[in-house]
Short mmCIF file of C-alpha atoms in Angstrom, two decimals:
data_model
loop_
_atom_site.label_atom_id
_atom_site.label_comp_id
_atom_site.label_asym_id
_atom_site.label_seq_id
_atom_site.Cartn_x
_atom_site.Cartn_y
_atom_site.Cartn_z
CA UNK A 11 0.00 0.00 0.00
CA UNK A 12 0.93 3.68 -0.04
CA UNK A 13 3.63 4.78 2.42
CA UNK A 14 1.41 7.23 4.40
CA UNK A 15 4.32 9.62 4.92
CA UNK A 16 7.84 10.18 3.56
CA UNK A 17 7.66 11.68 0.09
CA UNK A 18 3.86 11.70 0.54
CA UNK A 19 4.20 14.92 2.56
CA UNK A 20 6.03 16.55 -0.37
CA UNK A 21 3.08 15.53 -2.55
CA UNK A 22 0.76 17.18 0.00
CA UNK A 23 2.92 20.35 -0.14
CA UNK A 24 2.79 20.31 -3.95
CA UNK A 25 -0.98 19.82 -3.94
CA UNK A 26 -1.30 22.63 -1.36
CA UNK A 27 0.52 24.99 -3.76
CA UNK A 28 -1.63 23.76 -6.65
CA UNK A 29 -4.83 24.62 -4.74
CA UNK A 30 -3.45 28.11 -3.94
CA UNK A 31 -2.60 28.75 -7.59
CA UNK A 32 -5.89 27.36 -8.92
CA UNK A 33 -8.78 27.71 -6.43
CA UNK A 34 -7.53 30.77 -4.51
CA UNK A 35 -6.68 32.68 -7.69
CA UNK A 36 -10.13 31.82 -9.09
CA UNK A 37 -11.81 33.16 -5.95
CA UNK A 38 -9.75 36.35 -6.09
CA UNK A 39 -11.01 37.01 -9.62
CA UNK A 40 -14.26 38.10 -7.93
CA UNK A 41 -12.32 41.10 -6.49
CA UNK A 42 -11.79 42.27 -10.09
CA UNK A 43 -15.58 42.04 -10.59
CA UNK A 44 -16.32 45.65 -9.58
CA UNK A 45 -13.29 46.90 -11.60
CA UNK A 46 -14.34 45.07 -14.78
CA UNK A 47 -17.91 46.28 -14.36
CA UNK A 48 -16.81 49.91 -14.03
CA UNK A 49 -14.19 49.74 -16.83
CA UNK A 50 -16.32 48.00 -19.46
CA UNK A 51 -19.64 49.53 -18.30
CA UNK A 52 -21.56 46.24 -18.35
CA UNK A 53 -24.34 44.78 -16.14
CA UNK A 54 -23.97 42.13 -13.41
CA UNK A 55 -25.00 39.12 -15.47
CA UNK A 56 -22.53 39.79 -18.32
CA UNK A 57 -19.60 40.49 -15.98
CA UNK A 58 -20.36 37.36 -13.92
CA UNK A 59 -19.73 35.20 -17.00
CA UNK A 60 -15.94 35.70 -16.53
CA UNK A 61 -15.91 33.97 -13.15
CA UNK A 62 -18.33 31.33 -14.44
CA UNK A 63 -16.21 30.46 -17.45
CA UNK A 64 -13.00 30.08 -15.37
CA UNK A 65 -14.76 27.81 -12.90
CA UNK A 66 -16.58 25.92 -15.61
CA UNK A 67 -13.49 25.36 -17.76
CA UNK A 68 -11.53 24.19 -14.69
CA UNK A 69 -14.14 21.58 -13.83
CA UNK A 70 -15.24 20.72 -17.39
CA UNK A 71 -11.71 19.78 -18.43
CA UNK A 72 -10.95 17.89 -15.19
CA UNK A 73 -11.34 14.48 -16.91
CA UNK A 74 -8.79 15.70 -19.50
CA UNK A 75 -6.39 16.36 -16.60
CA UNK A 76 -6.98 12.82 -15.27
CA UNK A 77 -6.51 11.37 -18.76
CA UNK A 78 -3.17 13.13 -19.37
CA UNK A 79 -1.86 12.19 -15.92
CA UNK A 80 -2.98 8.54 -16.32
CA UNK A 81 -1.57 8.05 -19.81
CA UNK A 82 1.42 10.46 -20.04
CA UNK A 83 2.49 11.55 -16.54
CA UNK A 84 1.20 13.61 -13.68
CA UNK A 85 4.28 15.85 -13.85
CA UNK A 86 3.88 16.69 -17.54
CA UNK A 87 0.16 17.42 -17.09
CA UNK A 88 0.64 19.86 -14.21
CA UNK A 89 3.56 21.69 -15.86
CA UNK A 90 1.61 22.14 -19.09
CA UNK A 91 -1.35 23.39 -17.05
CA UNK A 92 0.85 25.97 -15.29
CA UNK A 93 2.10 27.37 -18.61
CA UNK A 94 -1.42 27.65 -20.05
CA UNK A 95 -2.89 29.29 -16.92
CA UNK A 96 -0.04 31.81 -16.75
CA UNK A 97 -0.40 32.65 -20.46
CA UNK A 98 -4.14 33.21 -19.95
CA UNK A 99 -3.63 35.68 -17.09
CA UNK A 100 -0.88 37.58 -18.94
CA UNK A 101 -3.02 37.87 -22.10
CA UNK A 102 -5.95 39.07 -19.95
CA UNK A 103 -3.95 42.06 -18.79
CA UNK A 104 -4.15 43.38 -22.40
CA UNK A 105 -7.95 42.90 -22.65
CA UNK A 106 -9.98 45.48 -24.58
CA UNK A 107 -13.42 43.91 -24.15
CA UNK A 108 -15.35 41.46 -21.96
CA UNK A 109 -15.32 38.90 -24.81
CA UNK A 110 -11.50 39.02 -24.79
CA UNK A 111 -11.59 38.26 -21.04
CA UNK A 112 -14.06 35.38 -21.58
CA UNK A 113 -11.47 33.72 -23.84
CA UNK A 114 -8.17 34.52 -22.11
CA UNK A 115 -9.12 34.61 -18.43
CA UNK A 116 -12.07 32.23 -18.79
CA UNK A 117 -11.17 29.51 -21.27
CA UNK A 118 -7.35 29.53 -21.36
CA UNK A 119 -6.68 30.02 -17.63
CA UNK A 120 -9.52 27.63 -16.74
CA UNK A 121 -8.08 24.93 -19.01
CA UNK A 122 -4.64 25.38 -17.41
CA UNK A 123 -6.12 25.03 -13.91
CA UNK A 124 -8.01 21.89 -15.00
CA UNK A 125 -4.82 20.10 -16.07
CA UNK A 126 -3.34 20.72 -12.60
CA UNK A 127 -6.23 20.32 -10.20
CA UNK A 128 -7.61 16.76 -10.30
CA UNK A 129 -4.26 14.98 -10.97
CA UNK A 130 -2.65 16.72 -7.98
CA UNK A 131 -5.56 15.76 -5.71
CA UNK A 132 -5.59 12.15 -6.97
CA UNK A 133 -1.84 11.89 -6.22
CA UNK A 134 -2.52 12.62 -2.53
CA UNK A 135 -5.07 9.79 -2.51
CA UNK A 136 -2.47 7.40 -3.95
CA UNK A 137 0.18 8.26 -1.35
CA UNK A 138 -2.09 8.17 1.72
CA UNK A 139 -4.32 5.54 3.23
CA UNK A 140 -4.68 5.72 7.03
CA UNK A 141 -4.32 9.50 7.25
CA UNK A 142 -6.16 10.25 4.02
CA UNK A 143 -8.65 12.85 5.31
CA UNK A 144 -5.94 14.75 7.19
CA UNK A 145 -3.65 14.78 4.12
CA UNK A 146 -6.56 16.07 2.02
CA UNK A 147 -7.40 18.63 4.70
CA UNK A 148 -3.89 20.09 4.54
CA UNK A 149 -3.67 19.90 0.74
CA UNK A 150 -7.09 21.51 0.17
CA UNK A 151 -6.48 24.22 2.76
CA UNK A 152 -4.41 25.93 0.06
CA UNK A 153 -7.59 27.48 -1.30
CA UNK A 154 -8.37 29.03 2.10
CA UNK A 155 -4.87 30.20 3.03
CA UNK A 156 -4.40 31.44 -0.53
CA UNK A 157 -7.66 33.41 -0.46
CA UNK A 158 -6.76 34.91 2.93
CA UNK A 159 -3.38 36.17 1.71
CA UNK A 160 -4.28 36.94 -1.91
CA UNK A 161 -7.56 38.84 -1.35
CA UNK A 162 -5.98 41.89 0.38
CA UNK A 163 -2.84 41.62 -1.80
CA UNK A 164 -4.90 41.66 -5.01
CA UNK A 165 -6.90 44.65 -3.68
CA UNK A 166 -3.56 46.44 -3.04
CA UNK A 167 -2.17 45.50 -6.47
CA UNK A 168 -5.30 46.86 -8.15
CA UNK A 169 -4.93 50.17 -6.26
CA UNK A 170 -1.18 50.41 -7.07
CA UNK A 171 -0.94 49.07 -10.65
CA UNK A 172 -4.60 49.09 -11.88
CA UNK A 173 -6.37 45.81 -12.75
CA UNK A 174 -4.09 45.25 -15.77
CA UNK A 175 -0.93 45.29 -13.64
CA UNK A 176 -2.55 43.06 -11.01
CA UNK A 177 -3.45 40.43 -13.65
CA UNK A 178 0.11 40.54 -15.05
CA UNK A 179 1.60 39.91 -11.57
CA UNK A 180 -0.88 37.06 -10.92
CA UNK A 181 0.22 35.56 -14.26
CA UNK A 182 3.80 35.41 -12.99
CA UNK A 183 2.69 33.98 -9.65
CA UNK A 184 0.73 31.14 -11.29
CA UNK A 185 3.92 29.91 -13.04
CA UNK A 186 4.70 28.29 -9.65
CA UNK A 187 2.43 25.46 -10.86
CA UNK A 188 5.38 24.21 -12.94
CA UNK A 189 7.39 23.80 -9.71
CA UNK A 190 4.50 21.83 -8.13
CA UNK A 191 4.38 19.59 -11.17
CA UNK A 192 8.05 18.68 -10.73
CA UNK A 193 7.34 17.45 -7.15
CA UNK A 194 4.72 14.88 -8.22
CA UNK A 195 6.83 11.72 -8.27
CA UNK A 196 4.70 8.83 -9.61
CA UNK A 197 3.93 5.80 -7.41
CA UNK A 198 2.88 2.28 -8.47
CA UNK A 199 0.07 0.82 -6.36
CA UNK A 200 -0.73 -2.89 -6.04
CA UNK A 201 -4.18 -2.16 -7.43
CA UNK A 202 -2.75 -0.64 -10.61
CA UNK A 203 -0.68 -3.79 -11.18
CA UNK A 204 -3.63 -6.01 -10.40
CA UNK A 205 -5.34 -5.42 -13.75
CA UNK A 206 -2.17 -6.41 -15.64
CA UNK A 207 -1.56 -9.57 -13.59
CA UNK A 208 -5.22 -10.61 -13.90
CA UNK A 209 -4.76 -10.07 -17.58
CA UNK A 210 -1.73 -12.31 -17.84
CA UNK A 211 -3.76 -15.11 -16.31
CA UNK A 212 -6.38 -14.96 -19.08
CA UNK A 213 -6.83 -18.27 -20.99
CA UNK A 214 -6.04 -16.94 -24.45
CA UNK A 215 -2.34 -16.29 -23.68
CA UNK A 216 -0.72 -19.77 -23.97
CA UNK A 217 1.74 -20.91 -21.28
CA UNK A 218 4.79 -21.21 -23.59
CA UNK A 219 4.16 -17.79 -25.07
CA UNK A 220 4.06 -16.28 -21.59
CA UNK A 221 7.56 -17.66 -21.03
CA UNK A 222 8.68 -16.37 -24.39
CA UNK A 223 7.40 -12.83 -23.80
CA UNK A 224 11.02 -11.82 -23.21
CA UNK A 225 11.97 -12.81 -26.76
CA UNK A 226 10.54 -9.72 -28.41
CA UNK A 227 11.30 -10.85 -31.97
CA UNK A 228 9.08 -13.95 -31.82
CA UNK A 229 6.24 -12.48 -29.81
CA UNK A 230 6.02 -8.89 -31.03
CA UNK A 231 2.57 -9.45 -32.68
CA UNK A 232 1.32 -11.07 -29.46
CA UNK A 233 2.67 -8.19 -27.37
CA UNK A 234 0.96 -5.69 -29.69
CA UNK A 235 -2.35 -7.51 -29.32
CA UNK A 236 -1.90 -7.94 -25.58
CA UNK A 237 -0.97 -4.31 -24.93
CA UNK A 238 -3.85 -3.07 -27.09
CA UNK A 239 -6.33 -5.35 -25.30
CA UNK A 240 -4.89 -4.38 -21.92
CA UNK A 241 -5.29 -0.68 -22.73
CA UNK A 242 -8.91 -1.14 -23.80
CA UNK A 243 -9.58 -3.31 -20.77
CA UNK A 244 -7.95 -0.82 -18.37
CA UNK A 245 -9.75 2.18 -19.81
CA UNK A 246 -13.04 0.29 -19.66
CA UNK A 247 -12.27 -0.71 -16.08
CA UNK A 248 -11.30 2.91 -15.33
CA UNK A 249 -14.89 4.08 -15.83
CA UNK A 250 -16.78 1.06 -14.42
CA UNK A 251 -17.89 3.10 -11.41
CA UNK A 252 -20.19 5.28 -13.57
CA UNK A 253 -22.93 2.63 -13.42
CA UNK A 254 -22.80 2.17 -9.63
CA UNK A 255 -26.05 3.38 -7.99
CA UNK A 256 -24.04 4.91 -5.14
CA UNK A 257 -21.99 6.98 -7.55
CA UNK A 258 -25.08 8.11 -9.51
CA UNK A 259 -26.73 9.51 -6.37
CA UNK A 260 -23.47 11.23 -5.38
CA UNK A 261 -23.27 12.75 -8.87
CA UNK A 262 -26.80 14.24 -8.74
CA UNK A 263 -26.27 15.66 -5.25
CA UNK A 264 -22.98 17.24 -6.37
CA UNK A 265 -24.78 19.07 -9.19
CA UNK A 266 -27.10 20.80 -6.68
CA UNK A 267 -24.29 21.45 -4.20
CA UNK A 268 -22.12 23.10 -6.87
CA UNK A 269 -25.07 25.21 -8.02
CA UNK A 270 -25.53 26.54 -4.50
CA UNK A 271 -21.94 27.29 -3.50
CA UNK A 272 -20.69 29.07 -6.62
CA UNK A 273 -22.59 32.45 -6.72
CA UNK A 274 -21.63 33.32 -3.17
CA UNK A 275 -17.93 33.72 -4.01
CA UNK A 276 -18.86 36.00 -6.92
CA UNK A 277 -21.47 38.15 -5.15
CA UNK A 278 -20.30 38.41 -1.53
CA UNK A 279 -18.10 41.46 -2.30
CA UNK A 280 -20.67 43.28 -4.52
CA UNK A 281 -23.45 42.47 -1.97
CA UNK A 282 -21.35 43.84 0.90
CA UNK A 283 -20.64 47.01 -1.11
CA UNK A 284 -24.38 47.37 -1.89
CA UNK A 285 -25.30 47.40 1.84
CA UNK A 286 -22.73 50.14 2.49
CA UNK A 287 -19.57 48.24 3.52
CA UNK A 288 -16.26 49.84 2.41
CA UNK A 289 -14.01 48.30 -0.28
CA UNK A 290 -11.35 47.27 2.28
CA UNK A 291 -13.94 45.68 4.56
CA UNK A 292 -15.50 43.81 1.64
CA UNK A 293 -12.08 42.37 0.67
CA UNK A 294 -11.59 41.55 4.37
CA UNK A 295 -14.82 39.49 4.34
CA UNK A 296 -13.31 37.39 1.51
CA UNK A 297 -10.16 37.00 3.65
CA UNK A 298 -12.12 35.78 6.66
CA UNK A 299 -13.93 33.33 4.41
CA UNK A 300 -10.53 32.11 3.25
CA UNK A 301 -8.92 31.70 6.67
CA UNK A 302 -11.86 29.94 8.26
CA UNK A 303 -12.02 27.77 5.15
CA UNK A 304 -8.57 26.43 6.10
CA UNK A 305 -9.58 25.77 9.68
CA UNK A 306 -12.58 23.88 8.29
CA UNK A 307 -10.31 21.92 5.92
CA UNK A 308 -7.80 20.82 8.50
CA UNK A 309 -10.00 20.31 11.59
CA UNK A 310 -12.69 18.43 9.67
CA UNK A 311 -10.03 16.35 7.93
CA UNK A 312 -8.43 15.49 11.27
CA UNK A 313 -11.76 14.80 13.02
CA UNK A 314 -13.08 12.46 10.33
CA UNK A 315 -9.83 10.44 10.47
CA UNK A 316 -10.56 9.61 14.14
CA UNK A 317 -11.88 6.12 14.69
CA UNK A 318 -15.20 7.27 16.18
CA UNK A 319 -16.10 9.42 13.14
CA UNK A 320 -14.43 7.41 10.37
CA UNK A 321 -17.62 5.38 9.78
CA UNK A 322 -19.73 8.55 9.66
CA UNK A 323 -17.75 10.58 7.12
CA UNK A 324 -20.74 10.52 4.81
CA UNK A 325 -22.95 12.16 7.42
CA UNK A 326 -20.25 14.72 8.29
CA UNK A 327 -20.24 15.68 4.60
CA UNK A 328 -24.07 15.95 4.50
CA UNK A 329 -24.10 18.05 7.67
CA UNK A 330 -21.49 20.49 6.30
CA UNK A 331 -23.33 20.97 2.98
CA UNK A 332 -26.66 21.46 4.79
CA UNK A 333 -25.18 24.06 7.16
CA UNK A 334 -23.78 26.04 4.21
CA UNK A 335 -27.26 26.02 2.69
CA UNK A 336 -28.74 27.43 5.93
CA UNK A 337 -26.11 30.19 5.97
CA UNK A 338 -27.15 31.27 2.46
CA UNK A 339 -30.82 31.46 3.54
CA UNK A 340 -29.93 33.91 6.33
CA UNK A 341 -27.65 36.11 4.22
CA UNK A 342 -30.29 38.59 2.87
CA UNK A 343 -31.13 39.62 6.48
CA UNK A 344 -27.51 40.53 7.27
CA UNK A 345 -27.29 44.17 6.21
CA UNK A 346 -24.08 45.47 7.83
CA UNK A 347 -20.40 44.60 8.41
CA UNK A 348 -20.70 43.32 12.06
CA UNK A 349 -23.43 40.87 10.92
CA UNK A 350 -21.57 39.79 7.78
CA UNK A 351 -18.44 38.79 9.74
CA UNK A 352 -20.09 35.85 11.59
CA UNK A 353 -21.66 34.80 8.28
CA UNK A 354 -18.18 34.63 6.68
CA UNK A 355 -17.00 32.58 9.66
CA UNK A 356 -19.72 29.91 9.52
CA UNK A 357 -20.01 29.69 5.71
CA UNK A 358 -16.21 29.52 5.36
CA UNK A 359 -15.86 26.80 8.00
CA UNK A 360 -18.41 24.43 6.50
CA UNK A 361 -17.28 25.19 2.96
CA UNK A 362 -13.78 24.05 3.92
CA UNK A 363 -15.23 21.02 5.68
CA UNK A 364 -17.16 19.53 2.79
CA UNK A 365 -14.51 20.39 0.17
CA UNK A 366 -12.05 18.22 2.14
CA UNK A 367 -14.53 15.36 2.27
CA UNK A 368 -15.42 15.27 -1.47
CA UNK A 369 -12.38 13.08 -2.41
CA UNK A 370 -12.83 10.96 0.74
CA UNK A 371 -16.54 10.34 0.10
CA UNK A 372 -15.77 9.61 -3.58
CA UNK A 373 -13.04 7.12 -2.57
CA UNK A 374 -15.49 5.43 -0.16
CA UNK A 375 -17.97 4.99 -3.01
CA UNK A 376 -15.65 3.86 -5.87
CA UNK A 377 -12.48 2.52 -4.17
CA UNK A 378 -8.91 3.81 -4.58
CA UNK A 379 -8.02 2.28 -7.94
CA UNK A 380 -10.66 4.35 -9.82
CA UNK A 381 -10.13 7.49 -7.69
CA UNK A 382 -8.29 9.60 -10.30
CA UNK A 383 -10.96 8.96 -12.96
CA UNK A 384 -13.83 9.32 -10.47
CA UNK A 385 -12.49 12.67 -9.21
CA UNK A 386 -12.18 13.81 -12.82
CA UNK A 387 -15.88 13.01 -13.30
CA UNK A 388 -16.90 14.56 -9.94
CA UNK A 389 -15.12 17.85 -10.72
CA UNK A 390 -16.46 17.70 -14.28
CA UNK A 391 -19.98 17.62 -12.76
CA UNK A 392 -19.22 20.90 -10.94
CA UNK A 393 -18.76 22.54 -14.33
CA UNK A 394 -22.37 22.88 -15.52
CA UNK A 395 -23.73 24.47 -12.31
CA UNK A 396 -20.61 26.66 -12.01
CA UNK A 397 -21.21 27.96 -15.53
CA UNK A 398 -24.93 28.59 -15.09
CA UNK A 399 -25.36 29.74 -11.49
CA UNK A 400 -23.47 33.10 -11.30
CA UNK A 401 -25.15 34.51 -14.47
CA UNK A 402 -28.56 33.23 -13.28
CA UNK A 403 -27.93 34.91 -9.92
CA UNK A 404 -26.79 38.07 -11.77
CA UNK A 405 -29.95 38.01 -13.89
CA UNK A 406 -32.06 37.69 -10.72
CA UNK A 407 -30.23 40.68 -9.20
CA UNK A 408 -30.74 42.73 -12.39
CA UNK A 409 -34.46 41.81 -12.57
CA UNK A 410 -35.52 41.96 -8.91
CA UNK A 411 -33.14 44.75 -7.90
CA UNK A 412 -32.02 42.81 -4.79
CA UNK A 413 -29.86 39.82 -3.86
CA UNK A 414 -32.55 38.00 -1.83
CA UNK A 415 -33.86 35.71 -4.60
CA UNK A 416 -30.43 34.53 -5.74
CA UNK A 417 -29.19 33.79 -2.19
CA UNK A 418 -32.39 31.88 -1.32
CA UNK A 419 -32.05 29.79 -4.47
CA UNK A 420 -28.45 28.90 -3.48
CA UNK A 421 -29.48 27.95 0.04
CA UNK A 422 -32.35 25.67 -1.01
CA UNK A 423 -30.17 24.05 -3.69
CA UNK A 424 -27.50 23.03 -1.13
CA UNK A 425 -30.06 21.80 1.41
CA UNK A 426 -31.68 19.67 -1.29
CA UNK A 427 -28.26 18.19 -2.19
CA UNK A 428 -27.69 17.15 1.41
CA UNK A 429 -31.23 15.71 1.85
CA UNK A 430 -30.89 13.65 -1.34
CA UNK A 431 -27.71 11.90 -0.15
CA UNK A 432 -29.24 11.43 3.29
CA UNK A 433 -32.34 9.65 1.89
CA UNK A 434 -30.19 7.48 -0.40
CA UNK A 435 -28.03 6.50 2.57
CA UNK A 436 -31.10 5.62 4.68
CA UNK A 437 -32.63 3.62 1.82
CA UNK A 438 -29.40 1.62 1.51
CA UNK A 439 -29.39 0.95 5.27
CA UNK A 440 -33.04 -0.21 5.27
CA UNK A 441 -32.36 -2.47 2.30
CA UNK A 442 -29.34 -4.00 4.05
CA UNK A 443 -31.33 -4.62 7.25
CA UNK A 444 -34.14 -6.15 5.22
CA UNK A 445 -31.66 -8.51 3.52
CA UNK A 446 -30.16 -9.51 6.85
CA UNK A 447 -33.57 -10.30 8.34
CA UNK A 448 -34.39 -12.44 5.28
CA UNK A 449 -31.26 -14.56 5.70
CA UNK A 450 -31.68 -16.88 8.66
CA UNK A 451 -28.89 -19.22 7.67
CA UNK A 452 -25.49 -18.07 8.97
CA UNK A 453 -23.66 -19.09 5.80
CA UNK A 454 -25.87 -16.98 3.55
CA UNK A 455 -25.52 -14.10 5.98
CA UNK A 456 -21.76 -14.30 5.65
CA UNK A 457 -22.11 -14.45 1.87
CA UNK A 458 -24.20 -11.29 1.64
CA UNK A 459 -21.81 -9.37 3.85
CA UNK A 460 -18.84 -10.18 1.64
CA UNK A 461 -20.80 -9.32 -1.50
CA UNK A 462 -21.71 -5.98 -0.01
CA UNK A 463 -18.10 -5.26 0.90
CA UNK A 464 -16.88 -6.09 -2.59
CA UNK A 465 -19.67 -4.20 -4.31
CA UNK A 466 -19.18 -0.98 -2.43
CA UNK A 467 -15.43 -1.37 -1.93
CA UNK A 468 -16.04 0.59 1.24
CA UNK A 469 -12.46 1.25 2.24
CA UNK A 470 -9.07 1.42 0.63
CA UNK A 471 -7.89 -1.13 3.22
CA UNK A 472 -10.10 -3.83 1.67
CA UNK A 473 -8.66 -3.10 -1.75
CA UNK A 474 -5.18 -3.40 -0.27
CA UNK A 475 -5.92 -6.80 1.27
CA UNK A 476 -7.26 -7.99 -2.07
CA UNK A 477 -3.96 -6.92 -3.61
CA UNK A 478 -1.97 -8.88 -1.01
CA UNK A 479 -4.09 -12.05 -1.48
CA UNK A 480 -3.65 -11.70 -5.22
CA UNK A 481 0.12 -11.43 -4.84
CA UNK A 482 0.11 -14.59 -2.66
CA UNK A 483 -2.06 -16.42 -5.22
CA UNK A 484 0.19 -15.52 -8.13
CA UNK A 485 3.32 -16.54 -6.14
CA UNK A 486 1.90 -19.96 -5.30
CA UNK A 487 0.77 -20.28 -8.90
CA UNK A 488 4.30 -19.63 -10.18
CA UNK A 489 5.85 -21.94 -7.56
CA UNK A 490 3.63 -24.72 -8.83
#
C-alpha cells in the first residue's frame, strides 16, 4: 500500500501549492468584478460570465487532466497546465473587451487550472491511506490560506498598478504550478498492477508464449495484441464506477451542491458594497472566508480520520453541505459589516469542511483504484452548475433589484443536495437490514456481507488486502 508519509508529505505540499494557484486565484477574480464592471460599463450578469467560465473550464476539463496524468504523466500534465494558466492571465492584462476576457481569463486560464487540479488531488489519494482525510485537509487548505493572503494583496495591487498590472503579476505567480508539477513523483500501487496480472492469467495467452514474452522478436505481434487489449480493458475498467447506484446519487447531489456554493464567491463582495460596507472591509470578508475555510479543511479532515467518526464521514459531509445552505438562507437579512463577519466565519468553516470530504466520500464509493478517474468526473460535474449559477444569480439581481432571490435559491439548492444523499443512505441501510432479516442461515448471511463489501469497496484497506491475497495467489501459482 501507499507509504502514508515520507515523500507523501512533499506531494501534499505540492498539492497545497496547486490549490493556492488554482482555487484561490479563481476566488480572487471576484475582487476584479467591480473593476471590470466599471471599466467595461456592463451589467452584473454579463460580468459574472468571466468567473463562471473560469470555474466551468476548470471543472469541465478535469477528466482531461486525469486522462493526461494517467496516460502520459502527472508531472507533464501539471507543468503544461501551469504554462497555459499563466499565459491566460498575462493575455488578460491586455484585454480590450469582456469577450477578450471570456477567452483569455475564462477559457485559457480555466483549461490550465483543469490540467493541474484533479491529478494533484488524486496523487494525494495514492500516497495516503490511514491519514487520508488529514492529508486532504492540509492539501485543500491551500484554497483558504491562498484566499486569505491573496484577497488583500490583489486589492492592493489593483490600487497600485490598476487591474491590468494586477493580472500581469498574478500571471507570474501562477507559473509556480510548474514547480509543483516537478514534485509529483509517480507511485505504483498494487491495485494498478492487479489489472495487468489478472490479464496475464487470461486463458487466451498460452503458457509457452508467456515464457517467451522476453523474446521480443518472436512475440512482437502477441505483445501488440496484448498491450492493445490491456489498454482497452484498463480504460473500460477505469470508468466502471459510472454505473454504480451509489456513484449516480453522489453525482446528482454534487450538481445541486455546486449550483448553491458558486454564486456566493462572486457576489459576496458586490453584496457587501451594496449594503454600504467599504471596499477594504469587503475584501476583508473574503479573507475571513478564506482563513476559516482552512480551519474547516484541517480540523474536519483530522476529526473524520478519528476512529469514532471514520464510519460517519458521509454524514459529516451531508451536515457540512446542509449548514452552508442554511447560511445562504440567512444572508439577505444581514445588512451590515458586524453581521456579515459571523456569516463569513460559519459559511467559510463548513465550505472548507465539505470540500475536504469530497475526495474521501468519492473514494469510499468507488475505491482507490478508480479514484483519479472518479475525481475527474466529480469535478467535471461541478462545471455545468458553475457555468450557469453566477449569471442566473446576476440576472435575478438585475431583474428583482435585490440579492434575496439569488441567495435563497443557493441555500435551497445546497439543502436539497444534502437531503438527497441522506435519503439514499437511509434507503441503503433499510435495504441491508431487510436482507439480513431475510437470511436466517449463517452461511448466507456471511455471503451477503462479503458481497456488499466487494460491491461498495467501502475502504481502501479492503482493496489493499485484495492486492496482497492476489500477490500470494500468483506466487503460489508460479511456484507450482
